[in-house]
XYZ file of C-alpha atoms in Angstrom:
435
model
C -10.375 23.606 43.340
C -10.640 20.163 41.769
C -7.459 18.140 41.888
C -6.573 15.088 39.818
C -4.085 12.362 40.678
C -2.737 10.382 37.738
C -1.203 7.024 38.639
C 1.148 5.105 36.373
C 4.752 4.480 35.431
C 6.299 7.933 35.109
C 9.200 8.827 32.825
C 10.530 12.351 32.441
C 13.852 13.922 31.481
C 15.927 16.648 33.086
C 18.934 16.450 30.723
C 19.896 15.135 27.283
C 20.865 11.426 27.330
C 23.304 12.186 24.516
C 25.254 14.406 26.928
C 25.018 12.831 30.383
C 24.064 9.565 32.069
C 22.104 11.431 34.756
C 19.246 12.408 32.476
C 15.876 11.018 33.532
C 13.529 10.139 36.363
C 11.585 6.878 36.260
C 9.046 5.937 38.933
C 7.569 2.441 38.669
C 4.432 3.255 40.664
C 4.276 6.991 40.289
C 1.702 9.708 40.713
C 1.219 13.214 39.346
C -0.971 15.662 41.247
C -2.609 18.278 38.994
C -4.619 21.378 39.857
C -5.819 24.091 37.447
C -3.745 22.685 34.609
C -0.479 22.790 36.562
C 1.516 19.965 38.150
C 1.593 20.371 41.936
C 3.559 17.284 42.948
C 5.321 14.258 41.451
C 6.497 11.171 43.292
C 5.651 7.642 44.196
C 1.952 6.967 44.636
C 2.439 5.793 48.216
C 4.491 8.873 49.101
C 1.933 11.370 47.793
C -0.873 9.513 49.549
C 1.095 9.179 52.811
C 1.859 12.898 52.856
C -1.797 13.727 52.335
C -1.025 15.770 49.225
C -3.647 13.942 47.188
C -6.432 14.045 49.763
C -9.707 14.767 47.998
C -8.179 14.367 44.546
C -9.902 12.383 41.819
C -7.594 9.457 41.003
C -7.164 8.006 37.523
C -5.149 4.801 37.373
C -3.229 4.321 34.129
C -1.137 1.363 35.256
C 0.659 -0.460 33.657
C 1.056 2.292 31.056
C 3.852 4.844 30.856
C 3.118 8.528 31.523
C 5.472 10.965 29.758
C 5.404 14.674 28.988
C 3.209 15.381 25.994
C 4.956 15.303 22.649
C 6.019 18.608 21.099
C 6.042 19.156 17.326
C 8.218 22.151 16.354
C 7.511 22.175 12.592
C 4.155 21.308 11.007
C 1.881 22.823 8.343
C -1.745 23.296 9.370
C -3.111 23.855 5.795
C -1.637 20.566 4.590
C -3.957 18.163 6.398
C -5.428 17.168 3.017
C -2.057 17.200 1.237
C -0.467 14.442 3.312
C 0.069 11.257 1.247
C 0.025 13.045 -2.126
C 2.004 10.995 -4.636
C 5.043 12.733 -5.428
C 7.813 14.610 -6.788
C 10.560 16.529 -5.058
C 10.059 19.698 -3.081
C 9.443 22.493 -5.592
C 7.197 20.473 -7.898
C 5.340 19.071 -4.888
C 4.613 22.594 -3.626
C 3.294 23.756 -6.979
C 1.310 20.632 -7.798
C -0.327 19.945 -4.436
C 0.428 22.373 -1.643
C -0.220 25.813 -3.077
C -3.588 24.856 -4.670
C -4.679 23.278 -1.379
C -3.588 26.258 0.700
C -5.594 28.587 -1.556
C -8.758 26.958 -0.140
C -7.956 28.472 3.268
C -9.184 31.843 2.067
C -12.584 30.365 2.976
C -12.939 30.942 6.713
C -15.469 28.138 7.152
C -13.086 25.679 5.534
C -10.211 26.914 7.693
C -12.321 26.542 10.829
C -13.272 22.972 9.976
C -9.685 22.025 9.152
C -8.343 23.695 12.311
C -10.471 21.447 14.486
C -9.507 18.365 12.494
C -5.826 19.317 12.625
C -5.714 19.751 16.404
C -7.770 16.594 16.922
C -5.121 14.673 14.972
C -2.360 16.138 17.099
C -3.869 15.164 20.440
C -4.907 11.744 19.114
C -1.220 11.111 18.438
C -0.079 12.417 21.827
C 1.091 15.855 20.693
C 0.193 18.625 23.117
C 2.196 21.556 21.685
C 3.015 22.470 18.087
C 4.752 25.213 16.167
C 2.613 25.501 13.051
C 2.677 27.259 9.711
C -0.735 28.568 8.702
C -1.658 29.711 5.195
C -1.111 33.199 3.792
C -4.632 34.171 4.849
C -5.079 36.025 8.124
C -8.426 34.293 8.727
C -6.910 30.810 8.648
C -4.496 31.747 11.434
C -7.393 33.225 13.411
C -9.278 29.940 12.999
C -6.301 27.923 14.217
C -5.750 30.113 17.277
C -9.460 29.963 18.127
C -9.482 26.168 17.953
C -6.335 25.857 20.076
C -7.651 28.312 22.650
C -10.883 26.335 22.953
C -8.814 23.227 23.748
C -6.447 25.004 26.134
C -3.462 24.000 24.024
C -0.048 25.622 23.965
C 0.363 26.616 20.315
C 2.842 28.684 18.345
C 1.570 29.638 14.886
C 2.198 32.151 12.166
C 0.578 33.427 8.995
C 3.004 32.620 6.197
C 4.422 35.585 4.317
C 4.907 34.902 0.581
C 4.657 37.487 -2.159
C 6.227 35.794 -5.203
C 6.772 32.467 -6.981
C 3.356 31.165 -5.968
C -0.188 31.378 -7.419
C -2.174 34.539 -6.810
C -4.489 32.861 -4.287
C -1.621 32.233 -1.876
C 0.313 35.471 -2.246
C 0.250 38.537 -0.043
C 2.393 41.668 -0.332
C 5.263 42.887 1.792
C 2.963 45.454 3.400
C -0.095 43.229 3.873
C 2.058 40.434 5.298
C 3.466 42.865 7.827
C 0.068 44.401 8.651
C -1.714 41.074 9.014
C 1.063 39.728 11.233
C 0.867 42.821 13.444
C -2.877 42.444 13.807
C -2.566 38.758 14.712
C 0.147 39.540 17.243
C -2.028 42.165 18.892
C -5.001 39.795 19.099
C -3.395 36.454 19.924
C 0.220 36.590 21.068
C 0.340 35.936 24.808
C -3.397 35.231 24.925
C -3.636 32.216 27.220
C -1.160 29.603 25.963
C -0.880 31.028 22.449
C 2.141 32.593 20.744
C 2.674 34.063 17.308
C 5.614 33.164 15.070
C 6.987 35.482 12.371
C 6.747 33.248 9.307
C 8.390 34.048 5.976
C 7.750 30.720 4.271
C 11.179 30.540 2.681
C 13.441 32.778 0.656
C 12.086 31.624 -2.710
C 8.571 32.893 -1.995
C 9.538 36.241 -0.456
C 10.931 39.299 -2.207
C 13.686 41.306 -0.533
C 10.983 43.829 0.426
C 9.037 41.149 2.242
C 12.141 39.828 3.956
C 12.728 43.392 5.150
C 9.175 43.431 6.536
C 9.805 40.133 8.350
C 13.029 41.585 9.728
C 11.161 44.665 10.906
C 8.745 42.445 12.838
C 11.670 40.554 14.353
C 13.233 43.843 15.466
C 9.954 45.024 17.008
C 9.380 41.705 18.805
C 12.859 40.363 19.581
C 11.633 37.522 21.815
C 9.116 36.227 19.269
C 9.632 32.950 17.441
C 10.631 33.008 13.769
C 10.018 29.957 11.601
C 11.074 29.193 8.057
C 12.864 26.621 5.887
C 16.556 26.234 5.147
C 18.582 23.977 2.846
C 15.978 21.269 2.368
C 16.583 20.450 -1.278
C 19.480 21.044 -3.700
C 17.284 22.612 -6.375
C 15.775 24.893 -3.717
C 19.238 26.054 -2.671
C 20.289 26.782 -6.255
C 17.111 28.762 -6.940
C 17.466 30.731 -3.706
C 20.984 31.822 -4.627
C 19.782 32.877 -8.091
C 17.148 35.076 -6.447
C 19.612 36.486 -3.895
C 22.909 36.648 -5.815
C 24.624 38.834 -3.216
C 24.092 36.254 -0.464
C 27.110 34.212 0.601
C 24.868 31.157 1.046
C 21.248 30.276 1.858
C 21.537 31.135 5.566
C 22.945 34.541 4.683
C 19.596 35.513 3.139
C 17.959 35.243 6.558
C 20.941 36.736 8.356
C 20.900 39.897 6.225
C 17.358 40.606 7.392
C 17.933 39.937 11.096
C 16.109 36.614 11.182
C 18.642 34.469 13.052
C 18.809 33.818 16.779
C 17.802 31.463 19.595
C 14.139 32.036 18.755
C 14.624 31.101 15.067
C 13.481 27.649 13.958
C 14.821 26.544 10.568
C 13.202 23.446 9.134
C 15.372 20.741 7.509
C 18.954 22.101 7.434
C 20.204 19.111 5.442
C 22.727 20.563 2.980
C 24.445 23.176 5.137
C 27.838 24.627 4.288
C 30.580 25.044 6.889
C 29.989 28.784 7.265
C 26.269 28.221 7.755
C 26.881 25.645 10.472
C 29.295 27.925 12.287
C 26.950 30.901 12.038
C 23.920 28.938 13.244
C 25.926 27.864 16.279
C 27.110 31.417 16.952
C 23.615 32.884 16.754
C 21.839 30.002 18.498
C 19.579 29.374 15.493
C 17.740 26.053 15.816
C 17.768 23.242 13.228
C 14.582 21.174 12.958
C 14.928 17.575 11.695
C 11.935 16.362 9.648
C 12.764 12.732 8.814
C 9.534 11.477 7.252
C 9.331 14.527 4.993
C 13.003 14.329 4.019
C 12.583 10.698 2.992
C 9.222 11.191 1.276
C 10.433 14.093 -0.866
C 13.887 12.608 -1.418
C 15.554 15.640 0.123
C 18.491 14.104 1.976
C 19.813 12.863 5.332
C 20.061 15.072 8.425
C 23.434 15.135 10.205
C 22.346 15.083 13.858
C 25.741 14.257 15.344
C 27.575 16.785 13.204
C 25.244 19.632 14.154
C 25.345 18.672 17.836
C 29.143 18.617 17.765
C 29.082 22.107 16.237
C 26.923 23.356 19.117
C 23.583 23.614 17.273
C 20.378 22.796 19.152
C 18.078 20.573 17.080
C 14.419 19.631 17.276
C 12.600 16.769 15.597
C 9.260 17.310 13.857
C 6.595 15.674 11.691
C 6.421 18.350 8.954
C 2.946 17.225 7.896
C 2.003 17.255 5.000
C 5.396 16.616 3.366
C 5.835 14.485 6.451
C 3.857 11.270 6.357
C 2.542 10.923 9.922
C 1.223 13.086 12.743
C 2.839 10.611 15.124
C 6.039 11.647 16.890
C 6.515 7.928 17.554
C 6.645 7.233 13.831
C 8.764 10.332 13.311
C 11.289 8.916 15.786
C 11.075 5.608 13.921
C 12.092 7.208 10.630
C 14.611 9.434 12.388
C 16.333 6.326 13.719
C 16.611 4.955 10.168
C 17.901 8.220 8.705
C 20.611 8.329 11.326
C 21.451 4.668 10.707
C 22.159 5.644 7.095
C 24.462 8.332 8.508
C 26.189 5.707 10.704
C 24.786 7.527 13.727
C 22.829 6.051 16.620
C 19.614 7.257 18.232
C 19.242 5.617 21.644
C 15.623 5.172 22.787
C 16.143 7.429 25.800
C 17.630 10.111 23.564
C 14.722 9.718 21.150
C 12.036 10.280 23.782
C 13.983 13.138 25.297
C 14.101 14.724 21.818
C 10.328 14.517 21.340
C 9.619 16.004 24.778
C 12.142 18.111 26.706
C 14.512 18.356 23.725
C 11.872 20.007 21.556
C 10.906 22.247 24.475
C 14.546 23.381 24.657
C 14.534 24.023 20.902
C 11.481 26.245 21.384
C 12.948 27.943 24.455
C 9.967 26.760 26.502
C 11.562 24.149 28.752
C 10.581 26.192 31.810
C 6.905 25.466 31.066
C 6.530 22.273 29.026
C 8.453 19.136 28.083
C 8.983 17.610 31.533
C 6.962 16.369 34.484
C 7.808 18.538 37.483
C 6.048 20.725 40.051
C 5.103 24.054 38.523
C 5.129 22.704 34.978
C 2.084 22.731 32.740
C 0.200 19.440 32.874
C 0.580 18.322 29.251
C 1.028 14.558 29.288
C 0.799 11.457 27.125
C -0.036 7.960 28.342
C 1.568 5.219 26.255
C 0.531 1.571 25.974
C 3.399 -0.606 24.780
C 0.992 -3.532 24.206
C -1.547 -1.593 22.160
C -1.531 -3.892 19.112
C -1.059 -7.660 18.725
C 2.431 -7.325 17.253
C 3.454 -4.938 20.038
C 2.072 -7.314 22.682
C 4.037 -10.225 21.242
C 7.278 -8.243 21.243
C 6.561 -6.941 24.746
C 6.612 -10.491 26.123
C 10.394 -10.528 25.611
C 11.180 -7.010 26.827
C 13.442 -6.751 29.878
C 14.386 -3.063 30.155
C 12.788 0.370 29.943
C 14.936 1.216 26.922
C 13.669 -1.861 25.090
C 10.085 -0.836 25.834
C 10.707 2.678 24.547
C 12.260 1.322 21.371
C 9.234 -0.916 20.836
C 6.972 2.149 21.122
C 9.256 4.095 18.794
C 9.296 1.472 16.045
C 5.829 -0.098 16.227
C 3.812 2.593 17.988
C 1.405 5.137 16.520
C -1.855 6.732 17.677
C -3.096 3.302 18.818
C -0.352 3.301 21.452
C -1.609 6.628 22.863
C -3.989 5.572 25.609
C -4.667 9.148 26.701
C -3.472 12.690 26.097
C -3.787 15.394 28.744
C -3.748 19.077 27.764
C -3.464 21.376 30.793
C -4.588 18.426 32.893
C -7.702 17.697 30.826
C -8.134 14.314 29.077
C -8.531 14.773 25.327
C -9.342 11.213 24.211
C -12.336 9.054 25.162
C -11.380 6.910 28.135
C -10.497 3.294 27.352
C -10.446 0.758 30.202
C -6.955 -0.470 31.142
C -6.328 -4.193 30.990
């Protein structure tokens, strides 16, 4: 068995900094011992060497860089890699003008295969080691994405979108075919290696009641499976949803009526929630996923992080490419900080990096496997260089604390600050000499 010892400045979280002061572990000269994609030991470099735990291990020295758990992206659209940075309108027009025509191209399996590789390469280049992704309506595009992730050893949650109305013919399925295709993908891929399937009705506007019933049937058959969709992103979207579902008390009630709420349910955006919706999300454990770059780009609104936390709702933070404008969780945290500033709320650097790592793992219900650096955890890691660019290096000259360094990475960092990404202990970027 080949073992690897990574040396560097280690930062990992065991609690939310927004809730307790005892929240993280920082080791100035730390080491992580990895074998077969799993972390065997974590501690100071001298301690692991003195105990003989790292005898025979191949050592990689990342000093003076920081080593953190790999970033986790809980809401991103695989078929939108060539939609990102499309000049725009607000949500519904943007979908019809750019997104649906682009997603129709994913009926071509060769195209889907090429884009799947490019998509995952972008994720790891930006330090993201796990994602929860929407595929297109086509079963083959989801197959292509799972194949590409499996080849890289990545932990991936993905789902074929279900949408049978209010979209062009090339991106529509039916209630029955959406159910059948999802079942087939579950049988082939769910639980295969590090892969999981997510039941994925795109959103209420693009699914008939019959299709929502089919999604609910899947949720009943697979009660532990993730469900992903969209909720209360845009005011026009909300109005249209309630026209289509006039018996619903509110937008959330559409999903609730079909059994699609719960701790495994990930609802993107959640900007314009009503009081009943907030209370019901808290009661059911339904997750809210904050997508700051997308919300700003499409003019959707400002996420209320403090209000949802106070109500007892667990939130994640995500890129939402291609409405989102960057694959980088660093830049997503940057824009998240600004959104919350406009809400008169604060995002401390420690809380920000917890959110992108362990916090998102908690939102996914996977904190027992990913999101922290600890023995028995999966060895998904990101190595960050806070002096990666000239402007970062200049600012770093005046940094005195770890929090200041994290904030520098959050505001000025992007893929250039990612010195290396490890997926199941394997380096995913070409090695660059330190120093």
